[in-house]
Short mmCIF file of C-alpha atoms in Angstrom, two decimals:
data_model
loop_
_atom_site.label_atom_id
_atom_site.label_comp_id
_atom_site.label_asym_id
_atom_site.label_seq_id
_atom_site.Cartn_x
_atom_site.Cartn_y
_atom_site.Cartn_z
CA MET A 25 58.72 79.31 23.24
CA GLY A 26 55.10 80.49 23.40
CA VAL A 27 51.88 78.88 24.42
CA ASP A 28 51.62 75.48 22.77
CA LEU A 29 47.71 75.38 23.39
CA ASP A 30 47.03 72.81 20.65
CA GLY A 31 49.72 70.43 22.01
CA PHE A 32 48.33 70.95 25.58
CA LEU A 33 44.74 70.25 24.64
CA TRP A 34 45.72 67.20 22.41
CA ALA A 35 47.61 65.78 25.28
CA ARG A 36 44.77 66.36 27.72
CA ARG A 37 42.23 64.84 25.42
CA ARG A 38 44.32 61.72 25.21
CA ARG A 39 45.15 61.74 28.77
CA ILE A 40 48.88 61.49 28.20
CA PRO A 41 51.63 63.62 29.74
CA PHE A 42 52.22 67.23 28.26
CA VAL A 43 56.06 67.82 28.08
CA VAL A 44 57.57 71.32 27.65
CA SER A 45 61.18 71.67 26.55
CA LEU A 46 62.89 75.08 27.18
CA LYS A 47 66.11 75.91 25.37
CA GLY A 48 66.58 78.99 27.64
CA ILE A 49 64.47 80.69 30.29
CA ILE A 50 62.98 83.81 28.52
CA ALA A 51 62.18 85.52 31.94
CA ASP A 52 65.96 85.23 32.75
CA GLU A 53 67.22 86.40 29.28
CA LEU A 54 65.07 89.63 29.23
CA LYS A 55 66.68 90.95 32.47
CA ASN A 56 70.02 91.95 30.37
CA GLU A 57 67.88 93.34 27.43
CA ARG A 58 66.37 96.63 26.64
CA GLY A 59 63.91 98.51 24.40
CA TRP A 60 61.67 96.46 21.95
CA VAL A 61 63.68 93.30 22.61
CA ARG A 62 62.91 93.36 26.38
CA VAL A 63 59.15 94.17 25.69
CA LEU A 64 58.90 91.29 23.29
CA LEU A 65 60.72 88.89 25.55
CA GLY A 66 58.37 89.99 28.47
CA LEU A 67 55.32 88.96 26.43
CA GLN A 68 57.06 85.70 25.48
CA ALA A 69 57.96 84.97 29.20
CA GLY A 70 54.33 85.21 30.12
CA TRP A 71 53.55 82.55 27.49
CA GLU A 72 56.36 80.32 28.47
CA ARG A 73 55.15 80.47 32.08
CA ARG A 74 51.65 79.37 31.09
CA ASN A 75 53.23 76.51 29.30
CA THR A 76 55.35 75.39 32.26
CA GLU A 77 52.22 75.72 34.61
CA ARG A 78 50.31 73.09 32.32
CA ALA A 79 53.31 70.57 31.84
CA ASP A 80 53.64 67.40 33.52
CA LEU A 81 57.49 67.44 32.74
CA VAL A 82 59.67 70.59 32.01
CA LEU A 83 62.93 69.77 30.17
CA VAL A 84 65.67 72.44 30.67
CA THR A 85 69.36 72.35 29.40
CA SER A 86 71.30 73.01 32.61
CA ALA A 87 71.25 72.97 36.46
CA TYR A 88 71.33 76.76 36.27
CA SER A 89 68.19 76.79 34.06
CA ALA A 90 66.42 74.37 36.39
CA GLU A 91 67.04 76.70 39.32
CA VAL A 92 65.70 79.66 37.27
CA ALA A 93 62.63 77.67 36.12
CA ARG A 94 61.89 76.96 39.72
CA TRP A 95 62.35 80.65 40.83
CA GLU A 96 60.93 82.51 37.85
CA TYR A 97 58.05 80.05 36.89
CA GLY A 98 57.37 78.11 40.05
CA VAL A 99 58.17 74.76 38.50
CA ALA A 100 58.47 72.17 41.11
CA ALA A 101 61.74 70.05 41.28
CA ASP A 102 59.97 66.79 40.65
CA ARG A 103 58.54 68.16 37.37
CA LEU A 104 62.00 69.23 36.12
CA ALA A 105 64.59 67.16 34.22
CA ILE A 106 67.94 68.47 32.76
CA VAL A 107 68.68 67.42 29.18
CA PRO A 108 71.62 69.35 27.51
CA GLU A 109 71.64 70.58 23.90
CA PRO A 110 73.20 68.05 21.54
CA ILE A 111 75.84 68.68 18.93
CA GLU A 112 75.80 66.90 15.46
CA LEU A 113 79.46 65.97 15.98
CA ALA A 114 79.77 63.84 12.89
CA THR A 115 78.38 66.81 10.69
CA TRP A 116 80.80 69.27 12.24
CA ASP A 117 83.75 67.10 11.89
CA ALA A 118 82.98 66.58 8.18
CA GLN A 119 82.81 70.33 7.83
CA PHE A 120 85.84 71.00 9.75
CA SER A 121 87.81 68.49 7.69
CA GLN A 122 86.67 70.26 4.58
CA ALA A 123 87.41 73.73 5.91
CA ARG A 124 90.96 72.70 6.84
CA ARG A 125 91.52 71.53 3.20
CA ARG A 126 90.22 74.92 1.93
CA LEU A 127 91.83 77.20 4.45
CA GLU A 128 95.68 77.83 4.45
CA LYS A 129 96.42 79.87 7.23
CA ARG A 130 99.64 81.93 6.81
CA ARG A 131 102.28 81.02 9.35
CA ASP A 132 103.29 84.44 10.04
CA ALA A 133 99.59 85.56 10.82
CA GLY A 134 98.96 86.86 14.28
CA PRO A 135 96.87 85.01 16.72
CA VAL A 136 93.10 84.89 16.18
CA VAL A 137 90.29 84.94 18.61
CA LEU A 138 86.98 83.96 17.38
CA SER A 139 83.52 84.90 18.96
CA VAL A 140 80.19 83.73 17.69
CA GLY A 141 76.71 84.71 18.73
CA ARG A 142 73.50 86.81 18.28
CA MET A 143 74.41 90.38 19.25
CA PHE A 144 72.15 90.98 22.22
CA PRO A 145 73.29 93.04 25.29
CA ARG A 146 73.44 89.94 27.20
CA LYS A 147 76.20 88.62 25.15
CA HIS A 148 78.53 91.57 26.04
CA PHE A 149 80.45 91.81 22.95
CA ALA A 150 81.33 95.29 23.85
CA ASP A 151 83.43 93.83 26.68
CA LEU A 152 85.39 91.95 24.00
CA LEU A 153 85.90 95.09 21.97
CA TRP A 154 87.24 96.83 25.04
CA ALA A 155 89.49 93.83 25.87
CA ALA A 156 90.81 94.03 22.27
CA VAL A 157 92.22 97.42 22.89
CA ARG A 158 94.36 95.96 25.55
CA LEU A 159 95.18 92.90 23.68
CA HIS A 160 96.33 94.87 20.70
CA ALA A 161 98.68 96.83 22.85
CA ARG A 162 100.07 93.78 24.40
CA ILE A 163 100.10 91.31 21.43
CA PRO A 164 100.59 93.19 18.24
CA GLY A 165 98.88 91.48 15.09
CA VAL A 166 96.15 89.87 17.29
CA GLN A 167 92.87 89.59 15.46
CA ILE A 168 89.42 89.42 16.98
CA ARG A 169 86.79 87.99 14.57
CA ILE A 170 83.05 88.14 15.50
CA VAL A 171 80.39 86.21 13.79
CA GLY A 172 76.72 87.22 14.17
CA ARG A 173 74.27 89.91 13.88
CA GLY A 174 71.47 91.25 16.18
CA PRO A 175 70.06 94.45 17.89
CA GLU A 176 73.58 95.55 19.00
CA TRP A 177 75.19 95.47 15.52
CA GLU A 178 75.17 99.06 14.75
CA ALA A 179 76.31 100.21 18.26
CA LEU A 180 79.26 97.55 18.18
CA ASN A 181 80.18 99.00 14.65
CA ARG A 182 80.31 102.44 16.21
CA LEU A 183 82.28 101.27 19.33
CA ARG A 184 84.87 99.61 17.10
CA ALA A 185 85.44 102.73 15.07
CA GLU A 186 85.58 104.94 18.26
CA LEU A 187 88.13 102.52 19.77
CA GLY A 188 90.27 102.62 16.60
CA LEU A 189 89.97 98.80 16.25
CA GLY A 190 89.40 98.68 12.34
CA GLU A 191 92.36 96.46 11.78
CA THR A 192 92.07 94.46 14.88
CA VAL A 193 88.32 93.52 15.12
CA ALA A 194 86.40 92.08 12.19
CA LEU A 195 82.46 92.04 12.54
CA LEU A 196 81.63 89.50 10.10
CA GLY A 197 77.89 89.31 10.44
CA ASP A 198 75.97 86.26 9.62
CA VAL A 199 77.96 83.62 7.64
CA SER A 200 77.26 80.32 5.87
CA ARG A 201 77.85 76.95 7.81
CA GLU A 202 80.80 76.27 5.64
CA ARG A 203 82.28 79.76 6.32
CA LEU A 204 81.56 79.23 10.13
CA ALA A 205 83.55 76.06 10.05
CA GLU A 206 86.49 77.86 8.39
CA GLU A 207 86.34 80.54 11.12
CA TYR A 208 86.48 77.95 13.88
CA VAL A 209 89.51 75.91 12.35
CA GLY A 210 91.38 79.25 11.58
CA ALA A 211 91.09 80.52 15.24
CA ASP A 212 93.45 80.00 18.07
CA VAL A 213 91.03 80.59 20.92
CA PHE A 214 87.27 80.94 21.22
CA CYS A 215 85.80 83.68 23.47
CA LEU A 216 82.22 84.73 24.38
CA PRO A 217 81.86 87.04 27.38
CA SER A 218 78.11 86.42 27.90
CA VAL A 219 76.57 86.91 31.28
CA GLN A 220 73.52 84.98 30.54
CA GLU A 221 73.44 81.54 28.97
CA GLY A 222 70.94 78.67 29.64
CA PHE A 223 73.52 76.38 28.05
CA GLY A 224 75.58 77.84 25.17
CA ILE A 225 75.90 75.63 22.15
CA VAL A 226 78.68 77.72 20.50
CA PHE A 227 80.94 76.60 23.35
CA LEU A 228 80.36 73.01 22.24
CA GLU A 229 80.95 74.03 18.62
CA ALA A 230 84.29 75.52 19.59
CA MET A 231 85.23 72.48 21.64
CA ALA A 232 84.33 70.20 18.74
CA ALA A 233 86.91 72.33 16.75
CA GLY A 234 89.52 71.74 19.36
CA LEU A 235 89.64 75.30 20.60
CA PRO A 236 90.29 76.28 24.18
CA VAL A 237 87.47 78.55 25.37
CA VAL A 238 87.69 81.90 27.31
CA ALA A 239 84.26 82.85 28.82
CA CYS A 240 82.71 84.38 31.92
CA ARG A 241 81.85 82.75 35.21
CA ALA A 242 78.17 83.32 34.90
CA ALA A 243 74.85 81.55 34.53
CA ALA A 244 75.23 78.03 32.89
CA VAL A 245 78.50 78.78 31.45
CA PRO A 246 80.76 76.92 34.01
CA GLU A 247 78.56 73.70 33.52
CA VAL A 248 79.62 73.63 29.83
CA VAL A 249 83.00 75.24 30.07
CA GLN A 250 85.07 73.69 33.02
CA ASP A 251 87.57 76.45 34.29
CA GLY A 252 91.23 74.97 33.96
CA VAL A 253 89.98 71.89 32.14
CA THR A 254 88.41 72.88 28.83
CA GLY A 255 88.89 76.59 29.07
CA LEU A 256 89.46 79.61 31.33
CA LEU A 257 86.72 81.53 33.05
CA ALA A 258 86.97 85.30 33.75
CA PRO A 259 84.83 87.40 35.95
CA PRO A 260 81.83 88.89 34.10
CA ARG A 261 81.53 92.54 33.03
CA ASP A 262 85.25 92.91 33.40
CA PRO A 263 87.05 93.72 30.19
CA ALA A 264 90.41 94.01 31.90
CA ALA A 265 90.18 90.46 33.39
CA LEU A 266 88.92 89.26 30.07
CA ALA A 267 91.87 90.61 28.27
CA ALA A 268 94.37 89.19 30.79
CA THR A 269 92.69 85.83 30.66
CA LEU A 270 92.98 85.91 26.77
CA GLU A 271 96.50 87.03 26.87
CA ALA A 272 97.45 84.31 29.26
CA LEU A 273 96.16 81.60 26.90
CA LEU A 274 97.47 83.24 23.61
CA ARG A 275 101.02 83.35 25.25
CA ASP A 276 100.91 79.84 26.16
CA PRO A 277 99.92 77.88 23.11
CA GLU A 278 100.67 74.51 24.71
CA ARG A 279 98.33 75.02 27.35
CA GLY A 280 95.78 76.07 24.78
CA ARG A 281 96.23 72.83 22.95
CA GLU A 282 95.70 70.86 26.18
CA LEU A 283 92.48 72.51 27.01
CA GLY A 284 91.38 72.31 23.48
CA ALA A 285 92.00 68.55 23.35
CA GLU A 286 90.15 67.92 26.68
CA GLY A 287 87.30 69.99 25.25
CA ARG A 288 87.14 67.82 22.17
CA ARG A 289 87.20 64.60 24.31
CA ARG A 290 84.36 65.98 26.57
CA VAL A 291 82.19 67.04 23.57
CA ASN A 292 81.51 63.48 22.85
CA SER A 293 79.16 63.37 25.82
CA TYR A 294 76.78 65.68 23.91
CA THR A 295 76.22 63.66 20.74
CA PRO A 296 72.48 63.37 19.67
CA GLU A 297 72.35 59.59 20.67
CA ARG A 298 73.51 60.37 24.18
CA VAL A 299 71.17 63.37 24.66
CA ALA A 300 68.45 61.54 23.09
CA GLU A 301 68.89 58.69 25.82
CA ARG A 302 68.52 61.21 28.47
CA PHE A 303 65.36 62.73 26.95
CA LEU A 304 63.78 59.35 26.61
CA ASN A 305 64.55 58.40 30.22
CA ALA A 306 62.97 61.56 31.41
CA VAL A 307 59.91 61.02 29.23
CA ARG A 308 59.65 57.38 30.31
CA TRP A 309 59.79 58.46 33.99
CA THR A 310 56.96 61.02 33.57
CA VAL A 311 54.83 58.46 31.50
CA LYS A 312 55.33 55.94 34.29
CA ARG A 313 54.37 58.38 36.96
CA ALA A 314 51.29 59.54 35.12
CA ALA A 315 50.01 56.02 34.59
CA PRO A 316 46.93 54.96 36.72
CA PRO A 317 47.88 52.37 39.37
CA THR A 318 47.22 48.90 38.40
CA ARG A 319 45.01 46.58 40.28
CA GLY A 320 46.85 45.36 43.48
CA ASP A 321 49.05 48.42 43.77
#
């Protein structure tokens, strides 16, 4: 993010390729924001565009982000490579194991839906609160636990009070890594109704914990959460459909376990070692392409 002028100049002086890695496309993220966040992201998007214009290679985390980079920044397809985000699976496994030893979930507790993310408008946490109203009426005792803070924190707290969800929805704010591991292993379903994700690392974290995922069919989400395979996808911006999808999964624990197990299996494709190999292959290709032709070529 921003203008890496030093890196660009350093690379040019040494006549080596300049590689830019984008976690998300800021020009895409700002479309769902407002106020000072939108203004700040607009400035950052301009800097990000300058970076991509100078780059010999632009790394993005999904096919969706590759398309957006072509559209928003004019990055040619031959300068793009997809390298997904990695997850430190061994570290998470150790923390999940410790969390399970610490956490003794009561057998008579109601089902738990966990959500994790920064509270920006594009995450659409309000949709989850509206869905919680329907879920509470249909499944008494259901708990919605949301980890994270952000610009929408105060608005979501007000909405929670207005909807009378004080005993159903817990807004936990930012928590420690150890506490987050406890939240994952204590949940039955993970849900994030975001409408804009360049990838979505929290989906991998949930899958690593063996949780089935409920999300929206939007942006890069279907590339990470495979509908009917590792989770269920609902239409975006539709709290009623989101509630129905969550209810279907909460009423069918066996299917939830099957989706969670498949998610856990597939998350192995995103270990640092496998992602690093994709990164190195992309960089090697760029270096080879940038190399001057040898005599006789």
